[in-house]
Amino acid sequence: MNMPKALTIAGSDSSGGAGIQADLKTFQEHGVYGMSALTVIVAMDPQNDWHHQVFPIELDVIKPQLATIVEGIGPDAMKTGMLPTVDIIRLAADTIHQHGLKNVVVDPVMVCKGEDEVLFPELAEALRDILAPQATVITPNLFEAGQLSGIGTITTVEQMKEAAEKIHSLGVPYVLVKGGGKLEHEKAVDVLYDGTDFEVLESERIETSYTHGAGCTYSSAITANLAKGMEVKDAIYEAKKFITAAIKHSFPLNEYVGPTNHAGLRLYGE
Ligand SMILES: Nc1ncnc2c1ncn2[C@@H]1O[C@H](COP(=O)(O)OP(=O)(O)O)[C@@H](O)[C@H]1O
Ligand SMILES: Cc1ncc(COP(=O)(O)O)c(C=O)c1O
Ligand SMILES: [Mg+2]
């Protein structure tokens, strides 16, 4: 049997809701074989209000992971998640370029929900200039779209469109700006721009703060659909259904965090 295969180049979220844990669970839910190259380990401090601790992995330990998958196996699609240094961003971009990898979803992670400060402010430029041009699809949230486009704070759908246009001009064929829970709107709105048309994707907005890992789950659902051979827009429409169900059936882990339910669509149908 020919199993679709997907790679995630991303960080470990020890709490299990975001990062490679979210990616691999989401690939599995789609019947896609998941593989990973780990870039950073994130832990949360239960004695200090769940403060995030971030431990980057050395370049020499990331390279052989990538060689295993890219040279040794060959993914049908891939995504990037948290890339904690400029050198790691460059390594991911070079790997995609040198091996001609196709179906590349870049989730330009700059913030973790629940944390006020930007994790790695110096990385916005590297994501924009080095990695974005290698992407097929890029999936910034409101904050990240503001940073990548240079617009700054985004509060309206019109500004999301403006940001999408600017990010498209970096050389990304499909730009998906996520309004999510941050945009003041009665629906959960994302803007998709392909260089010609804008599409506003709307779904039911769920009143919950349990959205940890939503962006990781969404981008890995897109990646899984691409690995299965879907066209980019169809991959995104299907992923929007998947993430909406995952948020609808999200749950608390403790007083600090509630992840999306990666099995939501399979278990409850919507
Ligand atoms: N409360 C919500 N109800 C429904 N959909 C949501 C909600 N919050 C986020 N989403 C959707 O989840 C997906 C991930 O978006 P977002 O949470 O903004 O990403 P990130 O986790 O990267 O910040 C998007 O499709 C967004 O519209
Ligand atoms: C390893 C890792 N990657 C990515 C993220 C981003 O998560 P989200 O999908 O909520 O944007 C987090 C947040 O905690 C993380 O720990
Ligand atoms: Mg995110």
PDB file of N, CA, C and O and ligand atoms in Angstrom, residues 11-13 18-19 42 44 52 82 109 111-113 211-216, ligand 2:
ATOM      1  N   GLY A  11       8.963  22.305  16.965  1.00  0.00           N
ATOM      2  CA  GLY A  11       9.377  22.137  18.353  1.00  0.00           C
ATOM      3  C   GLY A  11       8.491  21.155  19.100  1.00  0.00           C
ATOM      4  O   GLY A  11       7.374  20.851  18.672  1.00  0.00           O
ATOM      5  N   SER A  12       9.020  20.678  20.239  1.00  0.00           N
ATOM      6  CA  SER A  12       8.220  19.808  21.102  1.00  0.00           C
ATOM      7  C   SER A  12       7.504  20.653  22.149  1.00  0.00           C
ATOM      8  O   SER A  12       8.129  21.438  22.858  1.00  0.00           O
ATOM      9  N   ASP A  13       6.191  20.506  22.239  1.00  0.00           N
ATOM     10  CA  ASP A  13       5.411  21.114  23.321  1.00  0.00           C
ATOM     11  C   ASP A  13       5.167  20.009  24.338  1.00  0.00           C
ATOM     12  O   ASP A  13       4.327  19.131  24.111  1.00  0.00           O
ATOM     13  N   ALA A  18       0.398  21.500  21.276  1.00  0.00           N
ATOM     14  CA  ALA A  18       0.904  22.241  20.118  1.00  0.00           C
ATOM     15  C   ALA A  18       2.156  21.519  19.585  1.00  0.00           C
ATOM     16  O   ALA A  18       2.409  20.369  19.918  1.00  0.00           O
ATOM     17  N   GLY A  19       2.927  22.227  18.736  1.00  0.00           N
ATOM     18  CA  GLY A  19       4.203  21.689  18.269  1.00  0.00           C
ATOM     19  C   GLY A  19       4.088  20.339  17.580  1.00  0.00           C
ATOM     20  O   GLY A  19       3.038  20.002  17.027  1.00  0.00           O
ATOM     21  N   VAL A  42      10.060  22.895  24.320  1.00  0.00           N
ATOM     22  CA  VAL A  42       9.384  23.884  25.166  1.00  0.00           C
ATOM     23  C   VAL A  42       8.789  23.162  26.369  1.00  0.00           C
ATOM     24  O   VAL A  42       8.091  22.153  26.216  1.00  0.00           O
ATOM     25  N   MET A  44       6.866  23.975  30.356  1.00  0.00           N
ATOM     26  CA  MET A  44       6.105  25.006  31.064  1.00  0.00           C
ATOM     27  C   MET A  44       6.297  24.789  32.556  1.00  0.00           C
ATOM     28  O   MET A  44       6.286  23.654  33.029  1.00  0.00           O
ATOM     29  N   HIS A  52       6.710  29.735  29.936  1.00  0.00           N
ATOM     30  CA  HIS A  52       7.354  28.862  28.940  1.00  0.00           C
ATOM     31  C   HIS A  52       8.872  28.922  29.039  1.00  0.00           C
ATOM     32  O   HIS A  52       9.458  30.001  29.124  1.00  0.00           O
ATOM     33  N   MET A  82       7.774  25.916  15.039  1.00  0.00           N
ATOM     34  CA  MET A  82       8.670  26.806  15.785  1.00  0.00           C
ATOM     35  C   MET A  82      10.140  26.565  15.406  1.00  0.00           C
ATOM     36  O   MET A  82      10.659  25.469  15.578  1.00  0.00           O
ATOM     37  N   VAL A 109       5.648  30.619  13.372  1.00  0.00           N
ATOM     38  CA  VAL A 109       5.375  30.744  14.810  1.00  0.00           C
ATOM     39  C   VAL A 109       6.284  31.804  15.448  1.00  0.00           C
ATOM     40  O   VAL A 109       7.505  31.684  15.422  1.00  0.00           O
ATOM     41  N   VAL A 111       4.763  33.552  18.399  1.00  0.00           N
ATOM     42  CA  VAL A 111       4.178  33.728  19.740  1.00  0.00           C
ATOM     43  C   VAL A 111       3.500  32.441  20.187  1.00  0.00           C
ATOM     44  O   VAL A 111       3.026  31.661  19.377  1.00  0.00           O
ATOM     45  N   CYS A 112       3.455  32.242  21.495  1.00  0.00           N
ATOM     46  CA  CYS A 112       2.630  31.176  22.057  1.00  0.00           C
ATOM     47  C   CYS A 112       1.465  31.848  22.755  1.00  0.00           C
ATOM     48  O   CYS A 112       1.647  32.827  23.469  1.00  0.00           O
ATOM     49  N   LYS A 113       0.261  31.290  22.570  1.00  0.00           N
ATOM     50  CA  LYS A 113      -0.900  31.873  23.257  1.00  0.00           C
ATOM     51  C   LYS A 113      -0.697  31.810  24.761  1.00  0.00           C
ATOM     52  O   LYS A 113      -0.152  30.847  25.280  1.00  0.00           O
ATOM     53  N   THR A 211      -7.703  27.025  23.119  1.00  0.00           N
ATOM     54  CA  THR A 211      -7.275  26.992  21.715  1.00  0.00           C
ATOM     55  C   THR A 211      -5.768  26.795  21.592  1.00  0.00           C
ATOM     56  O   THR A 211      -5.179  27.104  20.564  1.00  0.00           O
ATOM     57  N   HIS A 212      -5.159  26.261  22.645  1.00  0.00           N
ATOM     58  CA  HIS A 212      -3.715  25.999  22.580  1.00  0.00           C
ATOM     59  C   HIS A 212      -3.433  25.001  21.449  1.00  0.00           C
ATOM     60  O   HIS A 212      -4.066  23.952  21.379  1.00  0.00           O
ATOM     61  N   GLY A 213      -2.504  25.375  20.575  1.00  0.00           N
ATOM     62  CA  GLY A 213      -2.147  24.486  19.467  1.00  0.00           C
ATOM     63  C   GLY A 213      -3.051  24.586  18.249  1.00  0.00           C
ATOM     64  O   GLY A 213      -2.904  23.815  17.301  1.00  0.00           O
ATOM     65  N   ALA A 214      -3.958  25.572  18.248  1.00  0.00           N
ATOM     66  CA  ALA A 214      -4.896  25.675  17.110  1.00  0.00           C
ATOM     67  C   ALA A 214      -4.149  25.898  15.793  1.00  0.00           C
ATOM     68  O   ALA A 214      -4.452  25.270  14.774  1.00  0.00           O
ATOM     69  N   GLY A 215      -3.164  26.792  15.822  1.00  0.00           N
ATOM     70  CA  GLY A 215      -2.418  27.102  14.597  1.00  0.00           C
ATOM     71  C   GLY A 215      -1.613  25.903  14.108  1.00  0.00           C
ATOM     72  O   GLY A 215      -1.549  25.630  12.896  1.00  0.00           O
ATOM     73  N   CYS A 216      -1.006  25.182  15.032  1.00  0.00           N
ATOM     74  CA  CYS A 216      -0.221  23.993  14.657  1.00  0.00           C
ATOM     75  C   CYS A 216      -1.144  22.946  14.041  1.00  0.00           C
ATOM     76  O   CYS A 216      -0.827  22.316  13.028  1.00  0.00           O
TER      77      CYS A 216
HETATM   78  C1  LIG B   2       6.647  23.867  20.375  1.00  0.00           C
HETATM   79  C2  LIG B   2       5.554  24.834  20.061  1.00  0.00           C
HETATM   80  N1  LIG B   2       5.289  25.109  18.757  1.00  0.00           N
HETATM   81  C3  LIG B   2       4.313  25.965  18.417  1.00  0.00           C
HETATM   82  C4  LIG B   2       3.542  26.625  19.357  1.00  0.00           C
HETATM   83  C5  LIG B   2       2.462  27.563  18.863  1.00  0.00           C
HETATM   84  O1  LIG B   2       1.191  27.104  19.202  1.00  0.00           O
HETATM   85  P1  LIG B   2      -0.165  27.595  18.498  1.00  0.00           P
HETATM   86  O2  LIG B   2      -0.571  26.493  17.553  1.00  0.00           O
HETATM   87  O3  LIG B   2      -1.142  27.744  19.620  1.00  0.00           O
HETATM   88  O4  LIG B   2       0.110  28.850  17.771  1.00  0.00           O
HETATM   89  C6  LIG B   2       3.781  26.386  20.713  1.00  0.00           C
HETATM   90  C7  LIG B   2       2.993  27.056  21.756  1.00  0.00           C
HETATM   91  O5  LIG B   2       3.053  26.739  22.925  1.00  0.00           O
HETATM   92  C8  LIG B   2       4.808  25.460  21.077  1.00  0.00           C
HETATM   93  O6  LIG B   2       5.074  25.181  22.367  1.00  0.00           O
END
